[in-house]
mmCIF file of C-alpha atoms in Angstrom:
data_model
loop_
_atom_site.group_PDB
_atom_site.id
_atom_site.type_symbol
_atom_site.label_atom_id
_atom_site.label_comp_id
_atom_site.label_asym_id
_atom_site.label_seq_id
_atom_site.Cartn_x
_atom_site.Cartn_y
_atom_site.Cartn_z
ATOM 1 C CA MET A 1 115.393 -20.762 57.606
ATOM 2 C CA TYR A 2 113.932 -18.352 60.493
ATOM 3 C CA LEU A 3 110.821 -16.242 59.201
ATOM 4 C CA PRO A 4 109.941 -13.220 61.469
ATOM 5 C CA LEU A 5 106.046 -13.100 62.678
ATOM 6 C CA VAL A 6 103.861 -10.689 60.945
ATOM 7 C CA SER A 7 100.926 -9.419 63.183
ATOM 8 C CA ILE A 8 97.658 -8.394 60.982
ATOM 9 C CA ILE A 9 95.678 -6.312 63.570
ATOM 10 C CA ILE A 10 92.285 -5.579 62.254
ATOM 11 C CA PRO A 11 89.994 -3.046 64.043
ATOM 12 C CA CYS A 12 86.261 -3.646 63.639
ATOM 13 C CA TYR A 13 83.176 -1.479 64.460
ATOM 14 C CA ASN A 14 79.752 -2.734 62.922
ATOM 15 C CA ASN A 15 81.526 -4.515 60.206
ATOM 16 C CA LYS A 16 79.667 -7.869 60.451
ATOM 17 C CA ASN A 17 78.920 -8.009 56.613
ATOM 18 C CA VAL A 18 82.221 -7.523 55.444
ATOM 19 C CA ILE A 19 84.897 -8.574 58.128
ATOM 20 C CA PHE A 20 85.424 -12.015 56.954
ATOM 21 C CA GLU A 21 86.574 -11.150 53.553
ATOM 22 C CA ALA A 22 89.272 -9.210 55.457
ATOM 23 C CA ILE A 23 89.697 -12.063 57.941
ATOM 24 C CA ASP A 24 90.137 -14.546 55.179
ATOM 25 C CA SER A 25 92.489 -12.286 53.121
ATOM 26 C CA ALA A 26 94.619 -12.111 56.117
ATOM 27 C CA LEU A 27 94.622 -15.749 57.125
ATOM 28 C CA ASN A 28 95.289 -16.939 53.568
ATOM 29 C CA GLN A 29 98.611 -15.233 52.862
ATOM 30 C CA SER A 30 101.391 -16.998 51.058
ATOM 31 C CA TYR A 31 103.539 -15.901 53.836
ATOM 32 C CA PRO A 32 103.715 -18.724 56.094
ATOM 33 C CA ARG A 33 103.943 -17.077 59.672
ATOM 34 C CA VAL A 34 101.070 -14.601 60.246
ATOM 35 C CA GLU A 35 98.945 -14.202 63.143
ATOM 36 C CA VAL A 36 95.504 -12.214 62.939
ATOM 37 C CA ILE A 37 93.922 -10.170 65.781
ATOM 38 C CA VAL A 38 90.549 -8.696 65.597
ATOM 39 C CA VAL A 39 89.858 -6.013 67.962
ATOM 40 C CA ASP A 40 86.047 -5.310 68.219
ATOM 41 C CA ASP A 41 85.681 -1.702 69.219
ATOM 42 C CA GLY A 42 82.264 -1.683 70.948
ATOM 43 C CA SER A 43 80.309 -2.972 68.000
ATOM 44 C CA THR A 44 76.541 -2.995 68.212
ATOM 45 C CA ASP A 45 75.660 -5.291 65.258
ATOM 46 C CA GLY A 46 77.021 -8.337 66.555
ATOM 47 C CA SER A 47 80.114 -8.392 64.714
ATOM 48 C CA TYR A 48 81.904 -9.812 68.039
ATOM 49 C CA GLU A 49 79.800 -12.673 68.417
ATOM 50 C CA PHE A 50 79.758 -13.248 64.450
ATOM 51 C CA VAL A 51 83.657 -13.594 64.588
ATOM 52 C CA PHE A 52 84.066 -15.252 67.755
ATOM 53 C CA ASP A 53 81.422 -18.128 66.649
ATOM 54 C CA ARG A 54 83.429 -18.839 63.428
ATOM 55 C CA ILE A 55 86.858 -19.072 64.880
ATOM 56 C CA LEU A 56 88.151 -22.535 64.019
ATOM 57 C CA GLU A 57 90.724 -24.780 66.151
ATOM 58 C CA GLY A 58 94.170 -24.541 64.546
ATOM 59 C CA GLN A 59 93.482 -20.883 62.822
ATOM 60 C CA ASN A 60 96.196 -18.287 64.129
ATOM 61 C CA LEU A 61 92.984 -15.763 64.820
ATOM 62 C CA ARG A 62 91.611 -14.113 67.916
ATOM 63 C CA ILE A 63 89.346 -11.676 68.851
ATOM 64 C CA VAL A 64 88.921 -9.260 71.795
ATOM 65 C CA ARG A 65 86.550 -6.938 72.508
ATOM 66 C CA GLN A 66 86.670 -3.413 74.126
ATOM 67 C CA ASP A 67 84.354 -0.451 74.579
ATOM 68 C CA ASN A 68 84.209 2.007 71.548
ATOM 69 C CA GLN A 69 87.172 4.177 71.623
ATOM 70 C CA GLY A 70 87.969 4.830 67.934
ATOM 71 C CA PRO A 71 90.291 3.058 65.417
ATOM 72 C CA ALA A 72 93.359 4.278 66.749
ATOM 73 C CA ALA A 73 92.870 2.964 70.210
ATOM 74 C CA ALA A 74 91.672 -0.421 68.815
ATOM 75 C CA ARG A 75 94.972 -0.418 66.711
ATOM 76 C CA ASN A 76 96.905 0.189 69.913
ATOM 77 C CA THR A 77 95.076 -2.790 71.748
ATOM 78 C CA GLY A 78 95.709 -5.061 69.085
ATOM 79 C CA PHE A 79 99.486 -4.233 69.113
ATOM 80 C CA THR A 80 99.754 -4.823 72.727
ATOM 81 C CA LEU A 81 98.435 -8.338 72.333
ATOM 82 C CA SER A 82 100.696 -8.895 69.008
ATOM 83 C CA GLY A 83 103.873 -10.651 69.009
ATOM 84 C CA GLY A 84 105.107 -10.211 65.533
ATOM 85 C CA ASP A 85 108.086 -8.304 64.420
ATOM 86 C CA TYR A 86 106.134 -6.456 61.794
ATOM 87 C CA LEU A 87 102.631 -4.862 61.935
ATOM 88 C CA VAL A 88 99.891 -4.688 59.019
ATOM 89 C CA PHE A 89 96.753 -2.657 60.270
ATOM 90 C CA LEU A 90 94.080 -3.897 57.768
ATOM 91 C CA ASP A 91 90.637 -2.152 58.018
ATOM 92 C CA ALA A 92 87.931 -4.601 58.418
ATOM 93 C CA ASP A 93 86.265 -3.673 55.126
ATOM 94 C CA ASP A 94 89.407 -3.935 53.033
ATOM 95 C CA ILE A 95 91.246 -7.139 51.562
ATOM 96 C CA LEU A 96 94.768 -8.058 51.182
ATOM 97 C CA HIS A 97 95.989 -9.949 48.041
ATOM 98 C CA PRO A 98 97.259 -13.295 48.956
ATOM 99 C CA ASP A 99 101.133 -12.128 48.306
ATOM 100 C CA TYR A 100 101.031 -8.682 50.056
ATOM 101 C CA VAL A 101 102.795 -9.800 53.449
ATOM 102 C CA GLU A 102 105.388 -12.012 51.589
ATOM 103 C CA SER A 103 106.306 -9.247 49.238
ATOM 104 C CA CYS A 104 106.421 -6.501 51.687
ATOM 105 C CA TYR A 105 108.945 -8.820 53.706
ATOM 106 C CA ARG A 106 111.011 -9.554 50.674
ATOM 107 C CA GLU A 107 111.507 -5.705 50.329
ATOM 108 C CA TYR A 108 112.717 -5.431 53.898
ATOM 109 C CA GLU A 109 115.021 -8.281 53.329
ATOM 110 C CA LYS A 110 116.462 -6.873 50.365
ATOM 111 C CA ASP A 111 116.844 -3.445 52.119
ATOM 112 C CA PRO A 112 117.161 -3.452 55.897
ATOM 113 C CA SER A 113 117.262 0.127 56.151
ATOM 114 C CA LEU A 114 113.322 0.427 55.271
ATOM 115 C CA ASN A 115 110.734 1.019 57.791
ATOM 116 C CA ILE A 116 107.513 1.591 55.910
ATOM 117 C CA VAL A 117 106.534 -0.870 52.740
ATOM 118 C CA TYR A 118 103.221 -0.361 51.037
ATOM 119 C CA CYS A 119 101.922 -1.105 47.550
ATOM 120 C CA GLU A 120 99.277 0.213 44.655
ATOM 121 C CA ALA A 121 95.902 -0.370 45.550
ATOM 122 C CA GLU A 122 92.488 -0.872 43.611
ATOM 123 C CA LEU A 123 89.426 0.296 44.573
ATOM 124 C CA PHE A 124 86.228 -2.047 44.485
ATOM 125 C CA GLU A 125 82.408 -2.292 45.450
ATOM 126 C CA ASN A 126 80.752 1.022 44.157
ATOM 127 C CA LYS A 127 83.966 2.324 42.558
ATOM 128 C CA THR A 128 86.840 0.546 40.590
ATOM 129 C CA GLY A 129 90.152 1.187 39.087
ATOM 130 C CA LEU A 130 93.219 2.317 40.476
ATOM 131 C CA TRP A 131 93.394 4.113 43.952
ATOM 132 C CA LYS A 132 95.504 7.061 42.847
ATOM 133 C CA LEU A 133 97.608 7.608 45.945
ATOM 134 C CA LYS A 134 100.162 10.756 45.987
ATOM 135 C CA PRO A 135 103.660 10.104 45.458
ATOM 136 C CA PHE A 136 105.492 9.952 48.881
ATOM 137 C CA SER A 137 108.036 12.814 49.595
ATOM 138 C CA GLU A 138 109.685 13.844 52.715
ATOM 139 C CA SER A 139 108.998 17.333 51.676
ATOM 140 C CA THR A 140 105.235 16.997 51.000
ATOM 141 C CA ILE A 141 104.284 14.744 54.081
ATOM 142 C CA LEU A 142 103.281 17.531 56.349
ATOM 143 C CA LEU A 143 100.967 19.198 53.505
ATOM 144 C CA TYR A 144 99.206 15.851 52.860
ATOM 145 C CA ASN A 145 99.246 11.912 53.697
ATOM 146 C CA SER A 146 100.549 9.977 50.736
ATOM 147 C CA ILE A 147 101.297 6.483 52.704
ATOM 148 C CA PRO A 148 98.310 4.124 53.241
ATOM 149 C CA VAL A 149 97.089 2.938 56.820
ATOM 150 C CA PHE A 150 97.875 -0.712 55.435
ATOM 151 C CA ALA A 151 101.413 -0.139 55.204
ATOM 152 C CA MET A 152 103.746 -2.642 56.657
ATOM 153 C CA LEU A 153 105.830 -1.295 59.410
ATOM 154 C CA ARG A 154 108.281 -2.630 62.170
ATOM 155 C CA SER A 155 106.895 -3.520 65.539
ATOM 156 C CA GLN A 156 109.805 -1.729 67.298
ATOM 157 C CA VAL A 157 109.458 1.316 65.538
ATOM 158 C CA PHE A 158 105.854 1.440 66.230
ATOM 159 C CA GLN A 159 106.377 1.163 70.032
ATOM 160 C CA GLN A 160 109.478 3.766 69.756
ATOM 161 C CA ILE A 161 107.270 6.474 68.489
ATOM 162 C CA GLY A 162 104.599 6.087 70.898
ATOM 163 C CA LYS A 163 101.871 4.205 68.910
ATOM 164 C CA TYR A 164 98.828 5.863 67.465
ATOM 165 C CA ASP A 165 97.525 9.177 69.018
ATOM 166 C CA THR A 166 94.148 8.221 70.244
ATOM 167 C CA GLN A 167 93.072 11.862 70.340
ATOM 168 C CA LEU A 168 92.693 11.812 66.728
ATOM 169 C CA LYS A 169 89.204 10.442 65.299
ATOM 170 C CA CYS A 170 90.347 10.600 61.489
ATOM 171 C CA SER A 171 93.833 11.299 60.087
ATOM 172 C CA GLU A 172 95.444 9.403 62.846
ATOM 173 C CA ASP A 173 97.738 7.334 60.342
ATOM 174 C CA TRP A 174 99.043 10.483 58.518
ATOM 175 C CA GLU A 175 99.997 11.759 62.046
ATOM 176 C CA LEU A 176 101.880 8.587 62.914
ATOM 177 C CA TRP A 177 103.812 8.755 59.607
ATOM 178 C CA ILE A 178 104.901 12.273 60.533
ATOM 179 C CA ARG A 179 106.079 11.238 63.737
ATOM 180 C CA LEU A 180 107.900 8.223 62.476
ATOM 181 C CA LEU A 181 109.515 9.999 59.574
ATOM 182 C CA GLN A 182 111.308 12.459 62.080
ATOM 183 C CA GLN A 183 113.434 9.527 63.571
ATOM 184 C CA PHE A 184 113.459 6.953 60.783
ATOM 185 C CA GLU A 185 114.001 6.928 57.090
ATOM 186 C CA GLY A 186 113.359 4.276 54.534
ATOM 187 C CA VAL A 187 109.779 4.179 52.529
ATOM 188 C CA TYR A 188 109.145 1.911 49.760
ATOM 189 C CA LYS A 189 106.282 1.317 47.273
ATOM 190 C CA ILE A 190 105.789 -1.781 45.438
ATOM 191 C CA PRO A 191 104.884 -0.931 42.013
ATOM 192 C CA LYS A 192 102.031 -3.784 41.885
ATOM 193 C CA VAL A 193 98.531 -3.863 43.121
ATOM 194 C CA LEU A 194 98.538 -6.049 46.283
ATOM 195 C CA PHE A 195 95.567 -4.408 48.419
ATOM 196 C CA TYR A 196 91.846 -3.742 47.591
ATOM 197 C CA TYR A 197 90.087 -0.691 48.980
ATOM 198 C CA ARG A 198 86.563 -0.942 49.498
ATOM 199 C CA LYS A 199 84.740 2.179 48.449
ATOM 200 C CA ARG A 200 81.234 2.505 49.805
ATOM 201 C CA ASN A 201 78.420 4.414 49.369
ATOM 202 C CA GLU A 202 79.059 7.942 50.004
ATOM 203 C CA GLN A 203 77.284 9.637 53.089
ATOM 204 C CA ASN A 204 75.129 12.466 51.535
ATOM 205 C CA SER A 205 73.123 13.990 54.447
ATOM 206 C CA ILE A 206 73.941 17.391 55.527
ATOM 207 C CA THR A 207 74.248 16.013 59.150
ATOM 208 C CA ASP A 208 76.888 13.402 58.006
ATOM 209 C CA GLN A 209 78.643 15.956 55.773
ATOM 210 C CA ASP A 210 79.080 18.323 58.563
ATOM 211 C CA LYS A 211 80.375 15.372 60.773
ATOM 212 C CA ILE A 212 82.881 14.704 58.422
ATOM 213 C CA TYR A 213 84.117 17.965 57.810
ATOM 214 C CA ASN A 214 84.268 18.743 61.630
ATOM 215 C CA PHE A 215 86.252 15.434 62.036
ATOM 216 C CA ARG A 216 88.804 16.364 59.426
ATOM 217 C CA HIS A 217 88.943 20.245 60.274
ATOM 218 C CA ASP A 218 89.579 19.380 64.007
ATOM 219 C CA SER A 219 92.047 16.567 63.229
ATOM 220 C CA LEU A 220 93.908 19.061 60.923
ATOM 221 C CA LEU A 221 94.212 21.593 63.523
ATOM 222 C CA TYR A 222 95.252 19.104 66.052
ATOM 223 C CA ILE A 223 98.035 17.765 63.984
ATOM 224 C CA TYR A 224 99.241 21.103 63.101
ATOM 225 C CA THR A 225 99.145 22.276 66.771
ATOM 226 C CA LYS A 226 101.059 19.348 67.774
ATOM 227 C CA HIS A 227 103.675 19.548 65.394
ATOM 228 C CA GLN A 228 103.786 23.268 64.939
ATOM 229 C CA GLN A 229 107.644 23.652 65.732
ATOM 230 C CA LEU A 230 108.268 21.154 62.952
ATOM 231 C CA TYR A 231 105.837 22.929 60.715
ATOM 232 C CA ARG A 232 107.556 26.433 61.505
ATOM 233 C CA ASN A 233 111.205 25.012 60.692
ATOM 234 C CA SER A 234 109.761 23.537 57.267
ATOM 235 C CA ASP A 235 108.746 27.230 56.286
ATOM 236 C CA LEU A 236 105.008 26.049 56.517
ATOM 237 C CA ASP A 237 103.866 28.362 59.580
ATOM 238 C CA MET A 238 100.107 29.098 59.389
ATOM 239 C CA THR A 239 100.714 32.327 57.168
ATOM 240 C CA ASN A 240 102.540 30.361 54.492
ATOM 241 C CA LEU A 241 100.154 27.675 54.632
ATOM 242 C CA LEU A 242 97.215 30.272 54.090
ATOM 243 C CA SER A 243 99.070 31.921 51.179
ATOM 244 C CA ALA A 244 99.433 28.493 49.615
ATOM 245 C CA VAL A 245 95.865 28.098 49.874
ATOM 246 C CA VAL A 246 95.374 31.493 48.024
ATOM 247 C CA TYR A 247 97.693 30.227 45.388
ATOM 248 C CA LYS A 248 95.930 27.105 44.778
ATOM 249 C CA GLU A 249 92.762 28.842 44.327
ATOM 250 C CA ARG A 250 94.258 31.410 42.036
ATOM 251 C CA TYR A 251 95.901 28.234 39.744
ATOM 252 C CA TYR A 252 92.436 26.308 39.652
ATOM 253 C CA ASN A 253 90.607 29.342 38.704
ATOM 254 C CA GLU A 254 88.444 28.166 35.742
ATOM 255 C CA TRP A 255 89.986 30.609 32.975
ATOM 256 C CA TYR A 256 93.473 29.795 33.829
ATOM 257 C CA ARG A 257 92.898 26.252 33.953
ATOM 258 C CA LYS A 258 91.241 26.536 30.406
ATOM 259 C CA LEU A 259 94.213 28.301 29.018
ATOM 260 C CA TYR A 260 96.690 26.212 30.709
ATOM 261 C CA TYR A 261 95.304 23.118 28.905
ATOM 262 C CA ARG A 262 94.878 24.811 25.658
ATOM 263 C CA LEU A 263 98.605 25.709 25.617
ATOM 264 C CA PHE A 264 100.260 22.568 27.208
ATOM 265 C CA ARG A 265 97.584 19.742 27.248
ATOM 266 C CA ARG A 266 95.860 20.246 24.064
ATOM 267 C CA GLN A 267 94.135 16.960 23.721
ATOM 268 C CA LYS A 268 92.224 17.421 27.245
ATOM 269 C CA TYR A 269 91.317 20.989 26.119
ATOM 270 C CA ALA A 270 89.688 19.342 23.039
ATOM 271 C CA GLU A 271 87.783 16.794 25.277
ATOM 272 C CA ILE A 272 86.526 19.080 27.803
ATOM 273 C CA TYR A 273 86.074 22.548 26.079
ATOM 274 C CA ARG A 274 85.818 22.059 22.380
ATOM 275 C CA ARG A 275 84.233 18.253 21.931
ATOM 276 C CA ASN A 276 84.343 17.303 18.247
ATOM 277 C CA GLN A 277 86.257 20.169 17.206
ATOM 278 C CA PRO A 278 89.882 20.610 16.297
ATOM 279 C CA VAL A 279 92.218 22.293 18.634
ATOM 280 C CA GLU A 280 93.062 25.786 17.551
ATOM 281 C CA THR A 281 96.885 26.839 17.367
ATOM 282 C CA THR A 282 98.149 28.851 20.033
ATOM 283 C CA LYS A 283 97.676 32.738 19.411
ATOM 284 C CA ALA A 284 100.485 35.274 20.492
ATOM 285 C CA SER A 285 97.445 36.631 22.717
ATOM 286 C CA ASP A 286 97.467 33.340 24.773
ATOM 287 C CA TRP A 287 101.041 33.487 25.466
ATOM 288 C CA LEU A 288 100.968 36.907 26.551
ATOM 289 C CA ALA A 289 98.267 36.046 28.878
ATOM 290 C CA LEU A 290 99.968 33.415 30.422
ATOM 291 C CA ALA A 291 102.982 35.474 30.724
ATOM 292 C CA ARG A 292 100.935 38.092 32.542
ATOM 293 C CA GLU A 293 99.535 35.240 34.822
ATOM 294 C CA LEU A 294 102.644 33.651 35.381
ATOM 295 C CA SER A 295 104.419 36.838 36.516
ATOM 296 C CA SER A 296 101.660 37.798 39.066
ATOM 297 C CA LEU A 297 101.836 34.172 40.523
ATOM 298 C CA ARG A 298 105.738 35.009 40.669
ATOM 299 C CA LYS A 299 104.774 38.116 42.767
ATOM 300 C CA VAL A 300 102.684 36.201 44.805
ATOM 301 C CA ALA A 301 105.645 33.640 45.791
ATOM 302 C CA VAL A 302 108.024 36.421 46.581
ATOM 303 C CA LYS A 303 105.473 37.905 49.234
ATOM 304 C CA VAL A 304 105.149 34.292 50.718
#
């Protein structure tokens, strides 16, 4: 039986200490037809030499080097060298479960209309537990990214939509999904942990935080500008987006959240606000306060 080739592309920038965990997880898939392409994006820690010296004969693994251009460009370079019918973009510090590729392919086999398949994921290293991805919805993809970069997609679709936008320094996967979903449908999440996302130490210096904030701010502005008409057609022009921020601030105001928990999530209220004390029954005054708040929120919604 013919099995299509799956290309696993690993962009690498100064990941010498962890990259072979990613490579090993890619090479040791239960799915038999896999090629692994590592794109060293101008590393300065000897990552390229480290990987090159350890490539063994018979391994379906190759590594190429380019000047530093960012992860989007590195992934595109890997794609130009690939021959697979399907793509998986694996970050150099993350790990695939041995059954990841096979599980994704089986979903494509069951439903040919699919174009994106991914799975549940777990955190490891400095944080553990389930990586709580937001549920995918076509109605919310313009507001936040709910599809991880490691999702398997069809090579032909990736080529057709124009690959990654190399102008973006972060959120490039989100922008890719926005473009893809304007032309293609079919997204499926496997309800099983088949991916491991490395959570490293946070960068805590003011300089680091400013750099991250500026990258994210610039990327969000770029994405909105690039897809401005799409946002407008979805009633998400800048005015409505700013109004939504005001609503969110109002909703998460401390007293309102406290009241909400007290009325509808009593156990959580007890855990946070009244530890080791029984939860009081709801008073009429509480319901009145909630009614007033909901009324004011409705007025905000009408204005939007």
